[in-house]
Tab-separated table of C-alpha atoms in Angstrom:
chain	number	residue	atom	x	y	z
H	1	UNK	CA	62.366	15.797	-31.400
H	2	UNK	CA	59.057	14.339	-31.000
H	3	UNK	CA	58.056	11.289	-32.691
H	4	UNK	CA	55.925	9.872	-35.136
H	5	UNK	CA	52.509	10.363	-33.665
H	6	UNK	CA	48.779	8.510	-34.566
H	7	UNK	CA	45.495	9.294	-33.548
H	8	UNK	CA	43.124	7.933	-32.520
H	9	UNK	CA	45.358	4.434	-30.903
H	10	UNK	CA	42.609	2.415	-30.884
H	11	UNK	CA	38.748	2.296	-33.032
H	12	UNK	CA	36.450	0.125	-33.435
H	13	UNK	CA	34.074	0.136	-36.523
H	14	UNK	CA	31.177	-1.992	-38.182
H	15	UNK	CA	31.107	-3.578	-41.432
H	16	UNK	CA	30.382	-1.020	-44.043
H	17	UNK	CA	31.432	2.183	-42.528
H	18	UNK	CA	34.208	4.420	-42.859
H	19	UNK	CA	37.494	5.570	-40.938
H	20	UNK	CA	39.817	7.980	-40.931
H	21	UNK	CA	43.587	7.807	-39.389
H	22	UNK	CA	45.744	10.419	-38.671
H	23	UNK	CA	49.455	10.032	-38.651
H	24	UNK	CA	51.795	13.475	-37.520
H	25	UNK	CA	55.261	12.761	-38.827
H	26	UNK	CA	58.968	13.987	-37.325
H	27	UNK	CA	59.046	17.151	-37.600
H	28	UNK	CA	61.040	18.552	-40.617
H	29	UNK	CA	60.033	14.683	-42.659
H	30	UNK	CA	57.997	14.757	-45.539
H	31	UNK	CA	57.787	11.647	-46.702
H	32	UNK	CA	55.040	9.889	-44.902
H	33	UNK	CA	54.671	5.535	-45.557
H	34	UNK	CA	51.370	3.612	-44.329
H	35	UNK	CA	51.748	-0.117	-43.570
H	36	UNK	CA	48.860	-2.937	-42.502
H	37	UNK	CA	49.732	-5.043	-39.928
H	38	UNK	CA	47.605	-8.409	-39.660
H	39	UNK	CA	48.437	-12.123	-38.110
H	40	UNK	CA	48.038	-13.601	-41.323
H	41	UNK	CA	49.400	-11.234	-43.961
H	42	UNK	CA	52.209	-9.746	-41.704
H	43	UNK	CA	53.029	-5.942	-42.214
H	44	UNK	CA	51.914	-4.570	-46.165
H	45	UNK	CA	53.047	-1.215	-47.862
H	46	UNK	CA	49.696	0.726	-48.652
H	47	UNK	CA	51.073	3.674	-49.615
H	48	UNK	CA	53.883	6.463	-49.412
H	49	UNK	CA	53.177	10.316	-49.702
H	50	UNK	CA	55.970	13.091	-50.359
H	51	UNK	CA	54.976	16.604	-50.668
H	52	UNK	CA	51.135	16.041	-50.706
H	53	UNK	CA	52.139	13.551	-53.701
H	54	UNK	CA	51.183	9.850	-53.857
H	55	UNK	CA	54.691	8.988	-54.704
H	56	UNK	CA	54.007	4.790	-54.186
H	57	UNK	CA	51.458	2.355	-53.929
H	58	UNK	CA	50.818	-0.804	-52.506
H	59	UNK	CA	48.599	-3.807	-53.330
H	60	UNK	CA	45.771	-2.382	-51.798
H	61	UNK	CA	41.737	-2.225	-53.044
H	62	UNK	CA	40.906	1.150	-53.972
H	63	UNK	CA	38.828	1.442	-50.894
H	64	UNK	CA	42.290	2.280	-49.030
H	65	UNK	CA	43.177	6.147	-50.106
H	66	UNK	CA	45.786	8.991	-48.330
H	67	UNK	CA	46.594	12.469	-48.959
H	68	UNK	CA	48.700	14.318	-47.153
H	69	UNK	CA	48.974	17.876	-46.112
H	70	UNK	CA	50.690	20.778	-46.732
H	71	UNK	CA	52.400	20.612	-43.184
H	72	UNK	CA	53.049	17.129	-43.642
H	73	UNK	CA	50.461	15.498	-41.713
H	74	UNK	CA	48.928	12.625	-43.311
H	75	UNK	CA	45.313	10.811	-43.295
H	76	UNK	CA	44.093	7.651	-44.472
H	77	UNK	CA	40.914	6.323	-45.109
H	78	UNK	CA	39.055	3.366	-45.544
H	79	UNK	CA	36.045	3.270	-46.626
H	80	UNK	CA	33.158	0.409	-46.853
H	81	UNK	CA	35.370	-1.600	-44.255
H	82	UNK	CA	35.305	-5.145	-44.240
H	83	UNK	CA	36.000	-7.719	-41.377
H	84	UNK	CA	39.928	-8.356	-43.021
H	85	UNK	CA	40.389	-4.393	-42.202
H	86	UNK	CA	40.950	-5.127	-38.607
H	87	UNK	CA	44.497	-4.777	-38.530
H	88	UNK	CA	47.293	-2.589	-37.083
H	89	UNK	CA	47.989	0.217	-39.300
H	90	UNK	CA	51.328	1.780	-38.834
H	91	UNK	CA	52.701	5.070	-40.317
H	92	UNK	CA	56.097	6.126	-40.588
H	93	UNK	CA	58.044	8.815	-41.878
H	94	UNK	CA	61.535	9.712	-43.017
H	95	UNK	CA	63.681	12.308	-43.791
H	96	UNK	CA	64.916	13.332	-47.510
H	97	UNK	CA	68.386	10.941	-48.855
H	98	UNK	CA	68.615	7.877	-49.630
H	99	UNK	CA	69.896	6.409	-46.070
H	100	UNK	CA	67.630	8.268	-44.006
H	101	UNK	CA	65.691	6.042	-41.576
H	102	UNK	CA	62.127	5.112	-41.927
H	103	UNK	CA	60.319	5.781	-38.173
H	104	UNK	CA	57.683	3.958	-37.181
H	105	UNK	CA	54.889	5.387	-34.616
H	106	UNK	CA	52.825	3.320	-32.404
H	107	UNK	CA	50.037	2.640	-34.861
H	108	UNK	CA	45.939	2.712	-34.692
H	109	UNK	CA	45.026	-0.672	-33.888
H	110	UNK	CA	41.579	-0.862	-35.768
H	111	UNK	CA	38.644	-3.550	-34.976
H	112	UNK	CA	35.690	-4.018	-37.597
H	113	UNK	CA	32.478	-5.893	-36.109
G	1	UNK	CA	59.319	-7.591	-56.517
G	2	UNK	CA	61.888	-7.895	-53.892
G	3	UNK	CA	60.443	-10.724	-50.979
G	4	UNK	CA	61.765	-11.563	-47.475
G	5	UNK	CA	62.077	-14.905	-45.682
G	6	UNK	CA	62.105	-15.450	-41.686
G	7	UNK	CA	62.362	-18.757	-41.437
G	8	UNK	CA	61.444	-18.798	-37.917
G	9	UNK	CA	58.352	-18.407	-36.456
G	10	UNK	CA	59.201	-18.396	-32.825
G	11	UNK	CA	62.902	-19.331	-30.844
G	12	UNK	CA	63.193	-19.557	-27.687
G	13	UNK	CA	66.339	-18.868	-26.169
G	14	UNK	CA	67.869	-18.726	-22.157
G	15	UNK	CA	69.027	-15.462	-20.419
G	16	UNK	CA	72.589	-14.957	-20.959
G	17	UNK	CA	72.820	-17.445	-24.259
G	18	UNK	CA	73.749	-16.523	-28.100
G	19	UNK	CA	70.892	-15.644	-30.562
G	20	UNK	CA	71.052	-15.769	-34.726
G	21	UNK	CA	67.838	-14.897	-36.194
G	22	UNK	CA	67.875	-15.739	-40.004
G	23	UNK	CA	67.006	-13.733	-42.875
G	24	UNK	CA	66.905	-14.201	-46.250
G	25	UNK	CA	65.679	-11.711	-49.072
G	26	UNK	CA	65.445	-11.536	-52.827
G	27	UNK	CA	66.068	-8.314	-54.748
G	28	UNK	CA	67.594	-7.441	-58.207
G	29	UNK	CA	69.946	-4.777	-57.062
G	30	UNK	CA	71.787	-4.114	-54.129
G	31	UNK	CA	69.723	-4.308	-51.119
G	32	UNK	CA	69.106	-1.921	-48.424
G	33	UNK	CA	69.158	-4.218	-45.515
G	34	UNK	CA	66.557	-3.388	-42.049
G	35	UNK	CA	66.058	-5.066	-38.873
G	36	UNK	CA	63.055	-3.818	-36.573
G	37	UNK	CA	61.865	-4.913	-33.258
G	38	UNK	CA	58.419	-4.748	-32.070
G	39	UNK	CA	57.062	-5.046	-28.755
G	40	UNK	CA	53.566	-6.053	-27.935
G	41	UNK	CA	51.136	-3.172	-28.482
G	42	UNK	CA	54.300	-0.838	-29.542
G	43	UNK	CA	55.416	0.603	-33.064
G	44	UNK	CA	58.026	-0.660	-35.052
G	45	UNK	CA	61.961	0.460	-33.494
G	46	UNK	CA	64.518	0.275	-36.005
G	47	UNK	CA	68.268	-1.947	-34.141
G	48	UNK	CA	70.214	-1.711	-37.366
G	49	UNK	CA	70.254	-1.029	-41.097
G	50	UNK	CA	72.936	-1.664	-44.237
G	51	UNK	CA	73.024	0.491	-47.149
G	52	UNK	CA	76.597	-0.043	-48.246
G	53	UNK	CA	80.271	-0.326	-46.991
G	54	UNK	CA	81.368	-2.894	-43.872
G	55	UNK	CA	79.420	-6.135	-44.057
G	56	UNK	CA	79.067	-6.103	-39.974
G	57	UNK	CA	76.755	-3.443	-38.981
G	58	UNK	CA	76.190	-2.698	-35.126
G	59	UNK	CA	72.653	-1.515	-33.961
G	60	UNK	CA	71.636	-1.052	-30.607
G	61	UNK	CA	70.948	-2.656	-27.567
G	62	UNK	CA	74.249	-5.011	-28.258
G	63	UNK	CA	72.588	-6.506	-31.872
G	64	UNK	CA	74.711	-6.836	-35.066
G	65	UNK	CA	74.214	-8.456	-38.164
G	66	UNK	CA	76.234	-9.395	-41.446
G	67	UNK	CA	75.188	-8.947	-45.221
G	68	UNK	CA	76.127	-12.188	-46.902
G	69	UNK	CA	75.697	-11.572	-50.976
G	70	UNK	CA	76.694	-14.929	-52.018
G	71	UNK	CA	73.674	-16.378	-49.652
G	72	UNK	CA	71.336	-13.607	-49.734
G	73	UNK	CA	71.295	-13.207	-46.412
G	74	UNK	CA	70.903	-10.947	-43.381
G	75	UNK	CA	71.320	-12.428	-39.891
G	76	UNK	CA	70.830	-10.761	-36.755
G	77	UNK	CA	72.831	-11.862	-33.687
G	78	UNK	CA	73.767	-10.831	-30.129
G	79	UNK	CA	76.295	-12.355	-28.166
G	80	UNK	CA	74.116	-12.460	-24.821
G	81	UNK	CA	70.097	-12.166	-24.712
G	82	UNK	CA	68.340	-10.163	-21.870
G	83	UNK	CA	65.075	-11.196	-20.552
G	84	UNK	CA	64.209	-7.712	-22.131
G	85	UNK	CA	65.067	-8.417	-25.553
G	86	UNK	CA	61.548	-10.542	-25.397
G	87	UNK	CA	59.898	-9.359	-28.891
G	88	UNK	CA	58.766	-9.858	-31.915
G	89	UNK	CA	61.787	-9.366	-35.046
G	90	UNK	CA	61.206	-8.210	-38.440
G	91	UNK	CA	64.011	-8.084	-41.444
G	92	UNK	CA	63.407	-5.568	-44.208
G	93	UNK	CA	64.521	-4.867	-47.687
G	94	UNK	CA	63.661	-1.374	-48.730
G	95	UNK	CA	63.609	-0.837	-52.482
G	96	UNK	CA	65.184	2.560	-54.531
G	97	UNK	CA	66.751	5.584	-53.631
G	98	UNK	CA	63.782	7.922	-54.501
G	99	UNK	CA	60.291	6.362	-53.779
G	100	UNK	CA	60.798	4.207	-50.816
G	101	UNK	CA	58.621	0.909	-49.467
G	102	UNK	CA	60.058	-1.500	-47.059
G	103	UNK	CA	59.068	-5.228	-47.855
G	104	UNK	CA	58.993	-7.114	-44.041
G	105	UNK	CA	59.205	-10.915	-43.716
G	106	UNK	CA	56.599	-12.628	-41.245
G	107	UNK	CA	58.920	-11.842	-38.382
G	108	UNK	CA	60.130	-14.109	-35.533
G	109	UNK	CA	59.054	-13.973	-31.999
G	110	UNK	CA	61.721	-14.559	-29.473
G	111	UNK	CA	60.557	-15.545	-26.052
G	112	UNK	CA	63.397	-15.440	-23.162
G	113	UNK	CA	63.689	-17.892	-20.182
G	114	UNK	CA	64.834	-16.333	-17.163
């Protein structure tokens, strides 16, 4: 089985515009988690998505939104982005039970100038 | 809220020796119990996880680690550290059955002399 996969890997941005992630989970997983990754915060929840359903959120401004589609794929976007946005953001996914596994795929490292 | 403590930052260790990584978390109910490993520039790959049952749970790449109630802890060890075990080490508590977030501590870097 393939792996969680993210595109693009890497982006760069400026202050005040917006970006869009993609995250492709395992196949046959529909539950689809987004986490930040920074030196100073360490890794944050933003958000998990089940069945094109915001199921859970994080701590997160509302300038951080998902969805998720009906094949499972997931986006996330943030918009008006800020200098504290550059981060590694990591998406996992995980099959359906309660001790399924939560897999991780390389994550979009993001840099705002 | 549950919350997760690494209280290292960074241990160094030589080839060959023992390693304990600590973890400590706080959660109302019965934890379910992660350790990840992440190398530079990589994802997050999971070595072991508790939900229930035996206290000693055996991951991969020769880890283990035992869920202590009474001290709220988590501890990762392996008997015998390879130069490739270099990484950074995060403990996880994942909260509910039904929507699921992991909480991660700060993580602890482990840096191997040959």
């Amino acid at each position: 089985k393939a792996g969680v996969t993210q595109t693009p890997r890497y982006l760069i941005k400026t202050r005040g515009q917006q970006v869009t992630l993609s995250c492709s989970p395992i196949s046959g997983h529909r539950s689809v988690s987004w986490y930040q990754q920074t030196p100073g915060q360490g890794l944050q929840f933003l958000f998990e998505y089940f069945s094109e359903t915001q199921r859970n959120k994080g701590n997160f401004p509302g300038r951080f939104s998902g969805r998720q589609f009906s094949n499972s794929r997931s986006e996330m976007n943030v918009s008006t982005l800020e200098l504290g946005d550059s981060a590694l953001y990591l998406c996992a996914s995980r099959g359906e039970g309660y001790q399924e596994t939560q897999y991780f795929g390389p994550g979009t490292r993001l840099l705002v100038l | 809220a549950q919350s997760v403590t690494q209280p290292d930052i960074h241990i160094t260790v030589s080839e060959g020796a023992s390693l304990e990584l600590r973890c400590n978390y706080s959660y109302g109910a019965t934890p379910y119990l992660f350790w990840y490993v992440q190398s530079p520039g990589q994802g997050l790959q999971l070595l072991l996880k508790y939900f229930s049952g035996d206290t000693l749970v055996q991951g991969i790449k020769g880890f283990e680690a035992e869920f202590k109630r009474s001290q709220s802890s988590f501890n990762l060890r392996k008997p015998s550290v390879h130069w490739s075990d270099a990484a950074e080490y995060f403990c996880a508590v994942g909260a509910g059955a039904g929507s699921y977030q992991l909480t991660f501590g700060k993580g602890t870097k482990l840096s191997v002399i040959p």
